[in-house]
Short mmCIF file of C-alpha atoms in Angstrom, two decimals:
data_model
loop_
_atom_site.label_atom_id
_atom_site.label_comp_id
_atom_site.label_asym_id
_atom_site.label_seq_id
_atom_site.Cartn_x
_atom_site.Cartn_y
_atom_site.Cartn_z
CA UNK R 1 0.00 0.00 0.00
CA UNK R 2 1.13 3.54 -0.68
CA UNK R 3 -0.40 6.99 -0.87
CA UNK R 4 -0.16 8.72 -4.24
CA UNK R 5 1.36 12.21 -4.10
CA UNK R 6 1.56 14.97 -6.70
CA UNK R 7 4.91 13.76 -8.02
CA UNK R 8 3.53 10.24 -8.46
CA UNK R 9 0.60 11.61 -10.47
CA UNK R 10 2.97 13.59 -12.69
CA UNK R 11 5.10 10.49 -13.32
CA UNK R 12 2.11 8.18 -13.90
CA UNK R 13 0.72 10.56 -16.52
CA UNK R 14 3.97 10.33 -18.49
CA UNK R 15 4.57 6.61 -18.05
CA UNK R 16 0.98 5.74 -18.86
CA UNK R 17 1.23 7.70 -22.10
CA UNK R 18 4.17 5.46 -23.06
CA UNK R 19 2.38 2.24 -22.14
CA UNK R 20 -0.81 3.61 -23.69
CA UNK R 21 0.71 3.25 -27.17
CA UNK R 22 -0.38 6.72 -28.23
CA UNK R 23 -3.94 6.35 -26.92
CA UNK R 24 -5.90 6.28 -23.70
CA UNK R 25 -6.58 10.02 -23.85
CA UNK R 26 -4.53 13.14 -23.22
CA UNK R 27 -2.26 12.53 -20.19
CA UNK R 28 -2.33 16.24 -19.26
CA UNK R 29 -6.10 16.12 -18.82
CA UNK R 30 -5.82 13.02 -16.66
CA UNK R 31 -3.11 14.60 -14.57
CA UNK R 32 -5.07 17.78 -13.93
CA UNK R 33 -8.26 15.85 -13.07
CA UNK R 34 -6.37 13.68 -10.57
CA UNK R 35 -4.44 16.55 -9.00
CA UNK R 36 -7.56 18.72 -8.69
CA UNK R 37 -9.51 15.88 -7.06
CA UNK R 38 -6.73 15.09 -4.59
CA UNK R 39 -6.38 18.75 -3.69
CA UNK R 40 -10.14 19.07 -3.08
CA UNK R 41 -11.00 15.67 -1.56
CA UNK R 42 -7.75 14.34 -0.11
CA UNK R 43 -5.03 11.80 -0.93
CA UNK R 44 -5.56 8.43 -2.63
CA UNK R 45 -4.39 5.09 -1.31
CA UNK R 46 -3.08 2.61 -3.90
CA UNK R 47 -3.37 -1.09 -3.03
CA UNK R 48 -1.83 -4.16 -4.63
CA UNK R 49 -3.63 -7.30 -5.75
CA UNK R 50 -2.20 -9.10 -2.72
CA UNK R 51 -3.85 -6.57 -0.42
CA UNK R 52 -7.33 -7.16 -1.87
CA UNK R 53 -9.83 -9.27 0.04
CA UNK R 54 -11.56 -11.94 -2.07
CA UNK R 55 -14.96 -10.36 -1.37
CA UNK R 56 -13.92 -6.79 -2.20
CA UNK R 57 -16.06 -5.19 -4.91
CA UNK R 58 -13.71 -3.78 -7.57
CA UNK R 59 -14.99 -1.50 -10.34
CA UNK R 60 -13.14 0.05 -13.32
CA UNK R 61 -13.88 3.66 -14.30
CA UNK R 62 -12.67 4.98 -17.65
CA UNK R 63 -13.28 7.30 -20.55
CA UNK R 64 -14.67 5.99 -23.85
CA UNK R 65 -14.57 7.67 -27.24
CA UNK R 66 -12.20 9.55 -29.47
CA UNK R 67 -9.16 11.08 -27.71
CA UNK R 68 -9.47 14.05 -30.07
CA UNK R 69 -12.95 14.79 -28.70
CA UNK R 70 -11.87 14.46 -25.07
CA UNK R 71 -9.34 17.24 -25.54
CA UNK R 72 -12.24 19.59 -26.35
CA UNK R 73 -14.78 18.15 -23.89
CA UNK R 74 -13.16 17.71 -20.48
CA UNK R 75 -15.35 15.78 -18.00
CA UNK R 76 -16.63 17.35 -14.79
CA UNK R 77 -16.24 15.80 -11.34
CA UNK R 78 -19.95 14.92 -11.34
CA UNK R 79 -19.58 13.12 -14.66
CA UNK R 80 -16.60 11.12 -13.37
CA UNK R 81 -18.51 9.63 -10.44
CA UNK R 82 -21.94 9.24 -12.09
CA UNK R 83 -21.31 5.81 -13.69
CA UNK R 84 -19.92 4.38 -10.45
CA UNK R 85 -22.88 5.66 -8.46
CA UNK R 86 -25.33 4.28 -11.02
CA UNK R 87 -23.53 0.93 -10.89
CA UNK R 88 -23.70 0.86 -7.08
CA UNK R 89 -27.41 1.65 -7.14
CA UNK R 90 -28.11 -1.08 -9.71
CA UNK R 91 -26.24 -3.86 -7.88
CA UNK R 92 -27.14 -2.72 -4.37
CA UNK R 93 -23.64 -2.55 -2.90
CA UNK R 94 -20.81 -0.09 -2.47
CA UNK R 95 -17.56 -0.18 -4.44
CA UNK R 96 -14.57 -1.01 -2.24
CA UNK R 97 -11.80 -0.32 -4.77
CA UNK R 98 -11.68 1.37 -8.18
CA UNK R 99 -9.20 0.46 -10.92
CA UNK R 100 -8.06 1.57 -14.38
CA UNK R 101 -9.48 -0.50 -17.23
CA UNK R 102 -6.31 0.29 -19.20
CA UNK R 103 -2.94 1.95 -18.79
CA UNK R 104 -3.33 4.97 -21.03
CA UNK R 105 -2.86 8.70 -20.52
CA UNK R 106 -6.18 9.91 -19.13
CA UNK R 107 -7.61 6.47 -18.38
CA UNK R 108 -4.90 5.72 -15.84
CA UNK R 109 -5.81 8.84 -13.87
CA UNK R 110 -9.61 9.13 -14.16
CA UNK R 111 -9.96 6.38 -11.52
CA UNK R 112 -7.45 8.20 -9.29
CA UNK R 113 -9.75 11.23 -9.35
CA UNK R 114 -12.77 9.02 -8.65
CA UNK R 115 -10.95 7.31 -5.78
CA UNK R 116 -10.21 10.71 -4.22
CA UNK R 117 -13.82 11.85 -4.58
CA UNK R 118 -15.27 8.64 -3.13
CA UNK R 119 -12.60 8.20 -0.43
CA UNK R 120 -11.70 4.66 -1.53
CA UNK R 121 -8.44 3.05 -2.77
CA UNK R 122 -7.31 2.48 -6.33
CA UNK R 123 -5.91 -0.86 -7.45
CA UNK R 124 -2.34 -1.02 -8.76
CA UNK R 125 -3.18 -2.91 -11.95
CA UNK R 126 -5.36 -2.83 -15.06
CA UNK R 127 -7.06 -5.10 -17.58
CA UNK R 128 -4.87 -4.46 -20.64
CA UNK R 129 -1.27 -3.72 -19.65
CA UNK R 130 -1.47 -1.02 -22.34
CA UNK R 131 -4.36 0.80 -24.07
CA UNK R 132 -6.67 -0.72 -26.68
CA UNK R 133 -9.47 0.99 -28.61
CA UNK R 134 -12.39 -1.37 -27.90
CA UNK R 135 -14.24 -2.40 -24.73
CA UNK R 136 -13.91 -6.18 -25.15
CA UNK R 137 -10.12 -5.92 -25.42
CA UNK R 138 -9.57 -6.64 -21.74
CA UNK R 139 -8.15 -9.58 -19.81
CA UNK R 140 -11.58 -10.14 -18.26
CA UNK R 141 -12.89 -11.01 -21.74
CA UNK R 142 -9.90 -13.29 -22.36
CA UNK R 143 -10.73 -15.12 -19.12
CA UNK R 144 -14.36 -15.64 -20.08
CA UNK R 145 -15.94 -12.94 -17.90
CA UNK R 146 -18.86 -10.88 -19.20
CA UNK R 147 -19.72 -7.24 -18.41
CA UNK R 148 -23.00 -8.02 -16.65
CA UNK R 149 -23.71 -4.29 -16.38
CA UNK R 150 -22.31 -1.19 -18.11
CA UNK R 151 -23.07 2.38 -17.00
CA UNK R 152 -22.22 5.48 -19.04
CA UNK R 153 -22.48 9.20 -18.28
CA UNK R 154 -21.97 12.43 -20.20
CA UNK R 155 -21.46 16.07 -19.25
CA UNK R 156 -25.18 16.82 -19.61
CA UNK R 157 -26.06 14.54 -16.64
CA UNK R 158 -27.35 11.76 -18.90
CA UNK R 159 -26.71 8.32 -17.40
CA UNK R 160 -27.39 5.12 -19.34
CA UNK R 161 -27.26 1.55 -18.04
CA UNK R 162 -27.13 -1.51 -20.30
CA UNK R 163 -26.91 -5.26 -19.76
CA UNK R 164 -25.00 -6.52 -22.80
CA UNK R 165 -24.83 -10.16 -23.85
CA UNK R 166 -21.01 -10.14 -23.82
CA UNK R 167 -17.98 -7.91 -24.22
CA UNK R 168 -18.38 -7.57 -27.98
CA UNK R 169 -21.97 -6.35 -27.65
CA UNK R 170 -20.87 -4.08 -24.82
CA UNK R 171 -18.47 -2.41 -27.25
CA UNK R 172 -21.04 -2.09 -30.04
CA UNK R 173 -23.82 -0.64 -27.89
CA UNK R 174 -21.63 1.52 -25.64
CA UNK R 175 -19.84 2.98 -28.67
CA UNK R 176 -23.11 4.09 -30.24
CA UNK R 177 -24.30 5.60 -26.96
CA UNK R 178 -20.97 7.42 -26.67
CA UNK R 179 -21.33 8.83 -30.19
CA UNK R 180 -24.79 10.14 -29.27
CA UNK R 181 -23.26 11.63 -26.11
CA UNK R 182 -20.99 13.75 -28.29
CA UNK R 183 -18.09 11.41 -28.92
CA UNK R 184 -16.89 10.81 -25.35
CA UNK R 185 -18.33 9.35 -22.15
CA UNK R 186 -17.30 8.06 -18.75
CA UNK R 187 -17.91 4.34 -18.27
CA UNK R 188 -17.98 1.70 -15.55
CA UNK R 189 -18.05 -1.97 -16.56
CA UNK R 190 -16.75 -5.37 -15.48
CA UNK R 191 -17.53 -4.99 -11.80
CA UNK R 192 -15.67 -7.94 -10.23
CA UNK R 193 -14.72 -9.47 -6.90
CA UNK R 194 -11.28 -9.25 -5.39
CA UNK R 195 -10.87 -12.96 -6.13
CA UNK R 196 -11.63 -12.41 -9.83
CA UNK R 197 -9.26 -9.44 -9.91
CA UNK R 198 -6.43 -11.62 -8.63
CA UNK R 199 -7.00 -14.02 -11.53
CA UNK R 200 -7.43 -11.53 -14.37
CA UNK R 201 -5.85 -8.16 -13.59
CA UNK R 202 -2.36 -7.38 -14.89
CA UNK R 203 -0.56 -6.38 -11.68
CA UNK R 204 1.52 -3.34 -10.73
CA UNK R 205 0.98 -1.35 -13.91
CA UNK R 206 0.42 1.99 -12.17
CA UNK R 207 3.71 1.46 -10.37
CA UNK R 208 5.37 0.60 -13.69
CA UNK R 209 3.94 3.78 -15.26
CA UNK R 210 5.23 5.79 -12.29
CA UNK R 211 8.71 4.30 -12.69
CA UNK R 212 8.80 5.05 -16.42
CA UNK R 213 7.63 8.62 -15.83
CA UNK R 214 10.27 9.14 -13.15
CA UNK R 215 12.94 7.77 -15.47
CA UNK R 216 11.96 10.18 -18.27
CA UNK R 217 11.57 13.16 -15.91
CA UNK R 218 14.62 12.90 -13.69
CA UNK R 219 17.96 14.41 -14.64
CA UNK R 220 20.23 12.09 -16.59
CA UNK R 221 23.88 11.88 -17.55
CA UNK R 222 24.80 12.51 -21.14
CA UNK R 223 26.01 8.92 -21.47
CA UNK R 224 22.62 7.20 -20.95
CA UNK R 225 19.61 8.62 -22.77
CA UNK R 226 16.29 7.98 -21.00
CA UNK R 227 14.97 6.14 -24.06
CA UNK R 228 17.82 3.66 -23.76
CA UNK R 229 17.10 3.21 -20.05
CA UNK R 230 13.40 2.70 -20.72
CA UNK R 231 13.96 0.14 -23.46
CA UNK R 232 16.13 -1.86 -21.11
CA UNK R 233 13.50 -1.76 -18.38
CA UNK R 234 10.68 -2.86 -20.71
CA UNK R 235 12.69 -5.33 -22.85
CA UNK R 236 11.88 -3.05 -25.76
CA UNK R 237 13.31 -2.26 -29.18
CA UNK R 238 14.01 0.93 -31.08
CA UNK R 239 12.32 0.63 -34.46
CA UNK R 240 13.03 3.95 -36.16
CA UNK R 241 14.40 7.47 -35.77
CA UNK R 242 13.09 10.23 -38.00
CA UNK R 243 10.77 13.15 -38.73
CA UNK R 244 7.00 13.18 -39.25
CA UNK R 245 6.29 14.21 -42.84
CA UNK R 246 2.61 13.25 -43.23
CA UNK R 247 -0.24 12.70 -40.76
CA UNK R 248 -3.71 11.54 -41.72
CA UNK R 249 -6.24 11.67 -38.89
CA UNK R 250 -10.04 11.55 -38.79
CA UNK R 251 -12.80 10.76 -36.33
CA UNK R 252 -14.73 7.76 -37.61
CA UNK R 253 -17.11 5.42 -35.79
CA UNK R 254 -16.25 6.99 -32.45
CA UNK R 255 -12.49 6.51 -32.88
CA UNK R 256 -9.54 8.62 -34.00
CA UNK R 257 -8.23 6.68 -37.00
CA UNK R 258 -5.33 7.34 -39.30
CA UNK R 259 -1.68 6.87 -40.13
CA UNK R 260 1.59 8.76 -39.78
CA UNK R 261 4.55 8.65 -42.17
CA UNK R 262 8.14 9.42 -41.13
CA UNK R 263 11.34 9.92 -43.08
CA UNK R 264 14.45 8.56 -41.45
CA UNK R 265 17.43 10.31 -39.91
CA UNK R 266 20.76 9.19 -38.45
CA UNK R 267 21.13 5.43 -39.04
CA UNK R 268 17.64 5.35 -40.61
CA UNK R 269 18.39 8.14 -43.09
CA UNK R 270 17.54 6.04 -46.15
CA UNK R 271 14.41 4.50 -44.60
CA UNK R 272 10.74 5.33 -44.09
CA UNK R 273 8.28 4.31 -41.40
CA UNK R 274 4.48 4.16 -41.36
CA UNK R 275 2.34 3.90 -38.24
CA UNK R 276 -1.33 2.92 -38.38
CA UNK R 277 -3.61 3.77 -35.47
CA UNK R 278 -7.16 3.47 -34.15
CA UNK R 279 -6.87 5.65 -31.03
CA UNK R 280 -3.73 3.57 -30.31
CA UNK R 281 -0.80 2.63 -32.54
CA UNK R 282 -1.50 -0.85 -33.89
CA UNK R 283 1.00 -1.46 -36.67
CA UNK R 284 4.47 -0.16 -37.52
CA UNK R 285 6.04 -0.74 -40.92
CA UNK R 286 9.63 0.13 -41.79
CA UNK R 287 10.42 0.19 -45.52
CA UNK R 288 7.11 -1.55 -46.18
CA UNK R 289 7.76 -4.47 -43.84
CA UNK R 290 6.15 -5.04 -40.43
CA UNK R 291 8.35 -3.97 -37.52
CA UNK R 292 5.80 -4.29 -34.70
CA UNK R 293 2.25 -5.66 -34.72
CA UNK R 294 -0.61 -5.42 -32.24
CA UNK R 295 -1.02 -6.65 -29.50
CA UNK R 296 2.64 -5.69 -28.93
CA UNK R 297 3.05 -2.08 -27.79
CA UNK R 298 4.18 0.71 -30.14
CA UNK R 299 5.05 4.18 -28.81
CA UNK R 300 6.27 7.43 -30.36
CA UNK R 301 8.75 9.42 -28.25
CA UNK R 302 10.27 12.86 -28.64
CA UNK R 303 13.81 12.26 -29.90
CA UNK R 304 15.43 14.75 -27.54
CA UNK R 305 13.52 14.28 -24.28
CA UNK R 306 12.06 10.79 -24.62
CA UNK R 307 8.62 12.11 -23.68
CA UNK R 308 5.68 10.24 -25.26
CA UNK R 309 3.61 11.75 -28.05
CA UNK R 310 -0.04 10.70 -28.37
CA UNK R 311 -1.78 9.97 -31.67
CA UNK R 312 -3.72 13.25 -31.44
CA UNK R 313 -0.62 15.18 -30.31
CA UNK R 314 1.66 14.11 -33.18
CA UNK R 315 2.46 17.02 -35.51
CA UNK R 316 4.18 17.51 -38.84
CA UNK R 317 7.91 17.99 -38.42
CA UNK R 318 8.15 16.24 -35.05
CA UNK R 319 11.48 14.50 -34.59
CA UNK R 320 10.78 11.19 -32.97
CA UNK R 321 11.97 7.77 -31.99
CA UNK R 322 9.51 4.93 -32.60
CA UNK R 323 9.87 2.11 -30.07
CA UNK R 324 8.03 -1.11 -29.26
CA UNK R 325 7.65 -3.44 -26.28
CA UNK R 326 6.37 -7.01 -25.93
CA UNK R 327 2.72 -7.37 -24.87
CA UNK R 328 1.77 -9.16 -21.65
CA UNK R 329 1.68 -12.94 -22.08
CA UNK R 330 -2.13 -12.97 -21.83
CA UNK R 331 -2.29 -11.16 -25.18
CA UNK R 332 0.01 -13.63 -26.90
CA UNK R 333 -2.46 -16.48 -26.47
CA UNK R 334 -4.79 -17.61 -29.26
CA UNK R 335 -7.75 -15.74 -27.77
CA UNK R 336 -5.59 -12.67 -27.14
CA UNK R 337 -4.48 -12.52 -30.76
CA UNK R 338 -8.03 -13.23 -31.97
CA UNK R 339 -9.32 -10.37 -29.80
CA UNK R 340 -6.70 -7.70 -30.51
CA UNK R 341 -4.36 -9.03 -33.18
CA UNK R 342 -3.79 -7.66 -36.69
CA UNK R 343 -6.58 -9.63 -38.40
CA UNK R 344 -9.19 -8.12 -36.08
CA UNK R 345 -8.15 -4.64 -37.26
CA UNK R 346 -8.10 -5.83 -40.90
CA UNK R 347 -4.35 -5.58 -41.34
CA UNK R 348 -3.07 -8.13 -43.83
CA UNK R 349 -0.54 -9.74 -41.49
CA UNK R 350 -0.36 -12.69 -39.18
CA UNK R 351 0.81 -11.80 -35.68
CA UNK R 352 4.57 -12.18 -35.33
CA UNK R 353 6.15 -11.48 -31.93
CA UNK R 354 8.20 -8.32 -31.70
CA UNK R 355 11.33 -10.22 -30.76
CA UNK R 356 11.10 -12.34 -33.93
CA UNK R 357 10.59 -9.27 -36.14
CA UNK R 358 13.57 -7.54 -34.51
CA UNK R 359 15.78 -10.56 -35.08
CA UNK R 360 14.72 -10.75 -38.74
CA UNK R 361 15.44 -7.03 -39.19
CA UNK R 362 18.98 -7.50 -37.86
CA UNK R 363 19.77 -10.28 -40.33
#
């Protein structure tokens, strides 16, 4: 157990933007929501999976919709807590612990704000180990759990509750409701017991985000760039160094979709890189060949500082380093690849682990 302070929130916002693979919402918005809530309502206790009781009621709280919309439509405190309160009323019991559904910029910190407002702990873990664009892309779904209830709220005080047949229908229905709500909503789903959390949640991911953020923020010697340090920590690979020369981005079906093209510099001077995204980066190609494929993690970092750049924050002329990290083992199973692999997103590739692609590129 530990109490989250302002420095932790700052570091989590940065680290979660790295692990969020360009998505999960603007980390600055998440940081300001969390800091404002802690200042107004008090500090937040973070608990580990080992500290959960089997009968604890654990509930994720997150934002759904296009990250580009969220930048323009920041949620209020009332909107943040409305889905949780509707969920509690529907099931007839109080939430003991909140948790992030994913490790992504704003979605790592929305539940911190909710925890502060409700005076309850937040769980150090999530259901993705990264960010994904769709609601069924969670470890709960991989383990056969269904979202028995989903509650959504918007800034106009509308609250909608649904009982979907499964995670896929939860995504379809919730996405349409979110579009009607103006392109973004706050959601609670997959209310689970502490026992279920211990079986399905990817542990310690808020701590990992905090450590990455601290690494990128703290002063460094000239000999060891923070990107190098981070790659070592996450068993990651540098895919490409270059400059953004073309960005195509549009809001479609409730998502921010598009691609970014980079021309190489330094050792990649004669190369090009393309990134394809749906809220999150899902495919990286270097010189027309796959370099990293979902569900493995792809992140874009500022070349000088190592700070992460989100899909909606990427601009023409940005000088970047594209990196990738292996996905959690749960995503490398048959059901994990079926749920969030390249075929699901209609990319014409079979999933190949990042390590294999890196080895082939070196040959």
